[in-house]
Tab-separated table of C-alpha atoms in Angstrom:
chain	number	residue	atom	x	y	z
A	13	MET	CA	-25.135	-0.991	5.738
A	14	LYS	CA	-23.553	0.173	9.123
A	15	ILE	CA	-19.602	-0.694	9.917
A	16	GLU	CA	-19.512	-1.111	13.374
A	17	LYS	CA	-15.784	-3.455	13.329
A	18	VAL	CA	-12.809	-3.037	12.149
A	19	GLY	CA	-9.922	-4.413	12.360
A	20	ILE	CA	-6.443	-3.132	10.886
A	21	LEU	CA	-4.219	-6.380	9.371
A	22	GLY	CA	-1.078	-4.741	9.070
A	23	LEU	CA	0.842	-2.328	11.168
A	24	GLY	CA	3.443	-0.351	8.995
A	25	ALA	CA	2.796	3.570	8.139
A	26	LEU	CA	-1.083	2.947	6.492
A	27	GLY	CA	-1.985	0.717	9.371
A	28	ILE	CA	-0.383	2.739	11.779
A	29	LEU	CA	-1.619	6.342	10.457
A	30	TYR	CA	-5.535	4.716	9.853
A	31	ALA	CA	-5.544	3.164	13.345
A	32	GLU	CA	-4.935	6.420	15.341
A	33	LYS	CA	-7.759	7.286	12.965
A	34	LEU	CA	-9.930	5.328	12.767
A	35	SER	CA	-9.507	4.052	17.340
A	36	LYS	CA	-10.902	8.022	17.921
A	37	VAL	CA	-14.100	6.735	15.845
A	38	LEU	CA	-14.700	3.037	17.420
A	39	GLY	CA	-13.016	2.499	19.993
A	40	GLU	CA	-12.493	-0.868	21.535
A	41	ASP	CA	-14.265	-1.687	18.109
A	42	LEU	CA	-11.038	-0.837	16.011
A	43	TYR	CA	-9.215	-3.698	16.315
A	44	ILE	CA	-5.787	-4.308	15.429
A	45	LEU	CA	-5.085	-8.442	13.621
A	46	VAL	CA	-1.633	-9.532	15.610
A	47	ASP	CA	-0.684	-13.205	16.091
A	48	SER	CA	0.565	-13.737	19.636
A	49	GLU	CA	4.249	-13.105	19.531
A	50	ARG	CA	3.470	-9.420	17.808
A	51	LYS	CA	0.770	-8.461	20.167
A	52	GLU	CA	3.644	-8.821	23.042
A	53	ARG	CA	5.619	-6.819	21.314
A	54	TYR	CA	2.983	-3.959	20.320
A	55	LEU	CA	2.446	-4.023	24.279
A	56	LYS	CA	5.736	-4.004	25.456
A	57	GLU	CA	7.657	-2.312	23.555
A	58	GLY	CA	4.416	0.812	21.574
A	59	VAL	CA	3.565	1.844	18.861
A	60	PHE	CA	4.537	5.889	18.029
A	61	LEU	CA	2.463	8.305	15.636
A	62	ASN	CA	3.899	11.730	15.025
A	63	GLY	CA	6.181	11.136	18.663
A	64	LYS	CA	3.016	10.053	20.563
A	65	MET	CA	2.190	6.417	21.849
A	66	LEU	CA	-1.100	5.266	20.512
A	67	ASN	CA	-3.422	3.415	22.465
A	68	LEU	CA	-4.770	0.699	20.741
A	69	ASN	CA	-6.598	-2.381	20.847
A	70	TYR	CA	-5.503	-5.771	19.534
A	71	LEU	CA	-6.741	-9.105	18.632
A	72	ASP	CA	-4.537	-12.387	18.427
A	73	TYR	CA	-5.762	-14.074	15.525
A	74	GLU	CA	-4.358	-17.030	16.666
A	75	LYS	CA	-6.334	-17.548	19.745
A	76	ASP	CA	-9.819	-15.042	20.247
A	77	SER	CA	-12.491	-15.018	17.272
A	78	GLN	CA	-14.553	-11.516	16.373
A	79	GLU	CA	-16.537	-11.288	13.345
A	80	LEU	CA	-16.256	-7.916	11.234
A	81	ASP	CA	-18.034	-5.293	9.166
A	82	LEU	CA	-14.466	-4.831	7.631
A	83	ILE	CA	-10.884	-5.953	7.392
A	84	ILE	CA	-8.627	-3.374	6.048
A	85	VAL	CA	-5.296	-4.918	5.495
A	86	SER	CA	-2.012	-3.159	5.023
A	87	LEU	CA	0.993	-5.609	5.185
A	88	LYS	CA	3.525	-6.023	3.355
A	89	SER	CA	2.843	-7.810	-0.849
A	90	TYR	CA	4.881	-10.679	-0.013
A	91	HIS	CA	3.454	-11.514	3.487
A	92	VAL	CA	-0.630	-11.760	2.332
A	93	LYS	CA	-1.104	-15.103	0.955
A	94	ASP	CA	0.696	-15.951	4.077
A	95	THR	CA	-1.844	-14.264	6.671
A	96	LEU	CA	-5.101	-14.474	5.166
A	97	PRO	CA	-5.726	-18.174	6.280
A	98	LYS	CA	-4.872	-16.986	9.884
A	99	ILE	CA	-7.061	-14.853	10.026
A	100	VAL	CA	-10.628	-17.289	8.711
A	101	GLY	CA	-11.728	-16.964	11.607
A	102	LEU	CA	-12.974	-13.439	11.682
A	103	ALA	CA	-14.455	-12.844	8.660
A	104	GLY	CA	-18.065	-13.609	8.254
A	105	GLU	CA	-20.050	-13.590	4.801
A	106	LYS	CA	-20.809	-10.080	5.325
A	107	THR	CA	-17.114	-8.936	6.164
A	108	LEU	CA	-15.804	-6.427	3.528
A	109	PHE	CA	-11.981	-6.340	2.883
A	110	ILE	CA	-10.134	-2.995	1.638
A	111	SER	CA	-6.109	-3.330	0.241
A	112	LEU	CA	-4.471	-0.853	0.959
A	113	LEU	CA	-1.226	-2.533	-0.850
A	114	ASN	CA	0.741	-1.770	-3.275
A	115	GLY	CA	0.949	-3.229	-6.818
A	116	ILE	CA	-2.860	-4.479	-8.392
A	117	ASP	CA	-3.151	-7.868	-7.153
A	118	SER	CA	-3.685	-7.536	-3.630
A	119	GLU	CA	-7.572	-7.644	-4.503
A	120	GLU	CA	-7.515	-10.528	-6.504
A	121	ILE	CA	-5.720	-13.095	-3.815
A	122	ILE	CA	-8.318	-11.700	-1.333
A	123	GLU	CA	-10.949	-12.444	-3.447
A	124	GLU	CA	-9.618	-16.060	-3.979
A	125	ARG	CA	-9.418	-17.154	-0.305
A	126	PHE	CA	-13.011	-14.523	0.328
A	127	GLY	CA	-14.754	-14.182	-2.170
A	128	GLU	CA	-15.293	-12.124	-5.565
A	129	ASN	CA	-18.190	-10.082	-3.554
A	130	ALA	CA	-16.038	-10.000	0.025
A	131	VAL	CA	-13.951	-6.794	-1.799
A	132	LEU	CA	-13.600	-3.079	-2.574
A	133	TYR	CA	-11.295	-1.654	-4.185
A	134	ALA	CA	-8.612	0.809	-2.748
A	135	VAL	CA	-5.956	2.587	-3.518
A	136	ALA	CA	-4.015	4.781	-0.300
A	137	GLN	CA	-1.686	7.862	-1.637
A	138	GLY	CA	-0.180	10.690	-1.392
A	139	MET	CA	1.130	9.977	2.036
A	140	ASP	CA	4.395	11.372	3.291
A	141	ALA	CA	6.113	9.881	5.599
A	142	THR	CA	8.717	7.819	7.461
A	143	ARG	CA	8.472	4.730	9.962
A	144	ASP	CA	10.613	3.536	12.098
A	145	GLY	CA	10.352	-0.062	13.300
A	146	ARG	CA	6.789	1.351	15.087
A	147	SER	CA	7.555	4.676	15.664
A	148	LEU	CA	5.717	6.520	12.738
A	149	TYR	CA	6.145	10.582	11.711
A	150	TYR	CA	3.714	12.164	9.468
A	151	SER	CA	2.990	15.479	7.526
A	152	ASN	CA	0.537	14.803	4.626
A	153	THR	CA	-2.468	12.047	5.142
A	154	GLY	CA	-2.466	12.272	1.253
A	155	ASN	CA	-6.361	10.030	0.720
A	156	ILE	CA	-7.444	6.422	-0.335
A	157	SER	CA	-9.542	6.091	-3.727
A	158	LEU	CA	-12.898	3.597	-3.392
A	159	GLY	CA	-14.597	1.784	-6.122
A	160	GLU	CA	-16.733	-0.929	-6.917
A	161	LYS	CA	-14.753	-3.626	-8.708
A	162	ASN	CA	-17.325	-2.890	-11.474
A	163	ASN	CA	-16.988	0.988	-11.069
A	164	GLN	CA	-20.704	1.501	-9.505
A	165	PRO	CA	-21.829	2.811	-6.523
A	166	SER	CA	-23.120	0.522	-4.562
A	167	LYS	CA	-24.230	0.377	-0.386
A	168	ARG	CA	-21.092	-0.743	1.358
A	169	LEU	CA	-19.681	1.423	-0.534
A	170	GLU	CA	-21.530	4.219	1.244
A	171	ALA	CA	-20.931	3.191	4.808
A	172	VAL	CA	-17.418	2.932	3.853
A	173	LYS	CA	-17.138	6.926	3.060
A	174	ASN	CA	-19.413	7.303	5.615
A	175	LEU	CA	-16.752	5.376	8.397
A	176	PHE	CA	-13.953	7.509	6.374
A	177	ASP	CA	-15.653	10.546	6.997
A	178	GLN	CA	-16.473	11.056	10.752
A	179	ALA	CA	-12.536	9.346	11.405
A	180	SER	CA	-11.096	12.845	9.339
A	181	ILE	CA	-9.716	9.905	6.485
A	182	GLU	CA	-9.965	11.833	3.257
A	183	TRP	CA	-11.227	9.674	0.394
A	184	ASN	CA	-12.304	9.979	-3.503
A	185	THR	CA	-14.099	7.875	-6.237
A	186	PRO	CA	-12.725	7.645	-9.420
A	187	ALA	CA	-14.346	7.376	-12.680
A	188	ASP	CA	-11.771	4.420	-12.856
A	189	ILE	CA	-10.789	2.229	-9.961
A	190	HIS	CA	-8.699	0.172	-12.132
A	191	LEU	CA	-7.134	3.003	-13.660
A	192	GLN	CA	-5.858	4.317	-10.270
A	193	LEU	CA	-4.604	1.437	-9.299
A	194	TRP	CA	-2.700	1.195	-11.996
A	195	SER	CA	-1.507	4.612	-12.376
A	196	LYS	CA	-0.100	4.218	-8.261
A	197	LEU	CA	1.327	1.212	-9.480
A	198	MET	CA	2.842	2.833	-12.568
A	199	LEU	CA	4.587	5.651	-10.580
A	200	ASN	CA	5.745	2.711	-8.035
A	201	ALA	CA	8.134	1.257	-9.853
A	202	GLY	CA	9.288	4.853	-11.419
A	203	ILE	CA	10.265	7.063	-7.839
A	204	ASN	CA	9.836	3.909	-5.471
A	205	GLN	CA	12.358	1.289	-7.410
A	206	VAL	CA	14.913	4.561	-8.859
A	207	LEU	CA	15.434	5.840	-5.728
A	208	ALA	CA	15.536	2.570	-3.507
A	209	LEU	CA	18.127	2.048	-5.779
A	210	TYR	CA	20.562	5.075	-5.603
A	211	GLU	CA	19.624	5.066	-1.702
A	212	GLY	CA	18.235	8.214	-2.299
A	213	SER	CA	15.991	11.562	-1.624
A	214	TYR	CA	13.137	13.418	-3.732
A	215	GLU	CA	15.500	15.358	-3.963
A	216	ASP	CA	17.776	13.810	-6.365
A	217	PHE	CA	14.490	13.071	-8.487
A	218	GLN	CA	14.287	16.943	-8.524
A	219	LYS	CA	17.575	17.703	-9.692
A	220	ASP	CA	19.679	14.588	-11.234
A	221	PRO	CA	18.892	14.330	-14.544
A	222	LYS	CA	20.032	10.781	-14.851
A	223	ILE	CA	17.863	9.875	-12.080
A	224	ARG	CA	14.923	11.476	-12.720
A	225	LYS	CA	15.246	10.290	-16.843
A	226	LEU	CA	15.731	6.620	-15.329
A	227	THR	CA	12.158	6.866	-13.432
A	228	ILE	CA	10.420	8.657	-15.715
A	229	ASP	CA	11.095	6.296	-18.709
A	230	ILE	CA	10.689	3.261	-16.135
A	231	MET	CA	7.120	4.491	-15.609
A	232	ARG	CA	6.550	5.091	-19.853
A	233	GLU	CA	7.568	1.665	-19.702
A	234	VAL	CA	4.793	0.432	-17.663
A	235	LYS	CA	2.076	2.454	-19.469
A	236	THR	CA	3.218	0.778	-22.659
A	237	VAL	CA	2.041	-2.574	-20.384
A	238	ALA	CA	-0.850	-1.062	-18.488
A	239	ASN	CA	-2.039	0.328	-22.368
A	240	GLN	CA	-1.763	-3.229	-23.967
A	241	LYS	CA	-3.888	-4.928	-21.475
A	242	GLY	CA	-6.828	-2.071	-22.030
A	243	ILE	CA	-5.999	0.759	-19.601
A	244	ALA	CA	-5.722	3.657	-20.247
A	245	ILE	CA	-2.725	5.591	-18.901
A	246	THR	CA	-1.907	8.457	-21.025
A	247	GLU	CA	0.956	10.616	-21.287
A	248	GLU	CA	-0.429	12.751	-19.079
A	249	GLU	CA	-0.741	11.207	-16.274
A	250	ILE	CA	2.206	11.010	-15.890
A	251	GLN	CA	3.506	14.458	-16.336
A	252	LYS	CA	1.011	14.638	-13.208
A	253	TRP	CA	2.983	13.147	-11.330
A	254	ILE	CA	6.415	14.297	-12.336
A	255	LYS	CA	4.965	17.873	-10.999
A	256	ILE	CA	3.668	16.142	-7.976
A	257	LEU	CA	7.282	14.738	-7.488
A	258	ASP	CA	8.808	17.877	-7.717
A	259	GLY	CA	6.572	19.095	-4.834
A	260	LEU	CA	7.649	16.918	-2.465
A	261	ASP	CA	9.301	18.055	0.308
A	262	PRO	CA	12.760	17.215	-0.727
A	263	LYS	CA	14.910	15.726	2.190
A	264	MET	CA	11.956	13.288	2.072
A	265	LYS	CA	12.035	8.856	0.923
A	266	PRO	CA	9.572	6.953	-0.619
A	267	SER	CA	8.899	3.904	1.517
A	268	MET	CA	11.663	1.095	-0.691
A	269	ALA	CA	14.463	3.153	-0.414
A	270	GLN	CA	13.156	3.809	3.562
A	271	ASP	CA	13.709	-1.090	3.418
A	272	VAL	CA	17.455	0.265	2.084
A	273	GLU	CA	17.710	2.029	4.448
A	274	TYR	CA	16.840	0.381	7.401
A	275	GLY	CA	17.751	-3.071	5.776
A	276	ARG	CA	14.168	-4.516	5.117
A	277	LYS	CA	12.751	-6.805	2.213
A	278	MET	CA	11.423	-4.829	-0.926
A	279	GLU	CA	8.429	-5.183	-2.515
A	280	ILE	CA	10.111	-5.287	-5.947
A	281	GLY	CA	8.052	-9.081	-7.082
A	282	SER	CA	4.763	-6.395	-6.809
A	283	PHE	CA	6.334	-3.878	-8.789
A	284	SER	CA	8.633	-4.715	-11.816
A	285	GLY	CA	8.424	-8.105	-10.852
A	286	LYS	CA	3.992	-7.553	-11.367
A	287	ILE	CA	5.087	-5.383	-14.920
A	288	CYS	CA	7.852	-8.223	-16.361
A	289	GLU	CA	5.487	-10.928	-15.887
A	290	LEU	CA	2.456	-8.909	-17.287
A	291	GLY	CA	4.757	-7.927	-20.025
A	292	GLU	CA	6.007	-11.501	-21.101
A	293	LYS	CA	2.540	-11.789	-21.220
A	294	LEU	CA	1.214	-9.706	-23.102
A	295	GLY	CA	4.285	-9.323	-26.022
A	296	VAL	CA	5.168	-6.086	-24.451
A	297	PRO	CA	8.918	-5.663	-23.594
A	298	THR	CA	10.313	-4.325	-19.921
A	299	PRO	CA	13.978	-4.005	-20.506
A	300	LEU	CA	14.125	-1.715	-18.112
A	301	ASN	CA	11.788	-2.647	-15.110
A	302	LYS	CA	13.862	-6.280	-15.825
A	303	LYS	CA	17.564	-4.246	-15.099
A	304	ILE	CA	15.679	-2.892	-12.335
A	305	LYS	CA	14.778	-5.979	-10.875
A	306	GLU	CA	17.751	-7.715	-10.722
A	307	ASP	CA	19.872	-5.034	-9.675
A	308	LEU	CA	17.421	-4.608	-6.449
A	309	GLU	CA	17.132	-8.476	-5.713
A	310	LEU	CA	21.111	-8.557	-6.234
A	311	LYS	CA	21.666	-5.185	-3.154
A	312	GLU	CA	18.649	-6.706	-1.015
A	313	LYS	CA	20.333	-10.127	-0.769
A	314	LYS	CA	24.187	-7.914	-0.585
A	315	TYR	CA	22.207	-6.364	2.999
A	316	GLN	CA	20.678	-9.366	3.974
A	317	GLU	CA	23.413	-11.306	4.126
């Protein structure tokens, strides 16, 4: 299997970063999938990475038709269900999907629309970036963990790895991709939500005992839910993330704190919302996630009024 035509759905931070890398390898066979309004706006205003405008190839999924080998979904999680039906004309029987969305349910949503065999599981992590509209600034590109749903090797997994190698996109294949997805969710439920609530940066986690404790306590609550679901996250995994957070640029902010700063909608439903939902199903109390979910929803409502 060889991947020759690739579409990126969603020009957030990850979409911009990987569009720049893949366009160097694929040229005009890298398509940014947009509606008519966004195509016109992006062409007029431009998309920028570290101050440099990118020359991207836009495909209007409302008008154009093109069967793609790979579609990388990098939307905000709350846009997925509404957007997927609009790109059915771009996906054939052999089209493969990779989701770089936060949370643990985007793969299932894509499978419901395009079939279980259409999805390769993935999680992006370690990226250090700030996005303001269509402008992205970063210093660390991070990496993408890849795996089949059954954690077995496959030809299509190798094809994606080969493409990423050509595009200088760092990747790894963990022993259990589901553990990796849950670990990232655990991190996001903690650091993303707490710093969004307090409108802080990583320095606040590193120096403020109250913020640090709440972040870690929420992560441990997520770990309890994960363990009850059969995901073997350990305390060592939490300590690994703490060490990483302590080493980040103190002035930088995670994506949800940036959402608050720029008045954008937050992915609350994919973090505390999902944990509360699963906790109720599994009989695991989730008071910290319930409280921060309510607080963040109130904050979002106030700045969006």
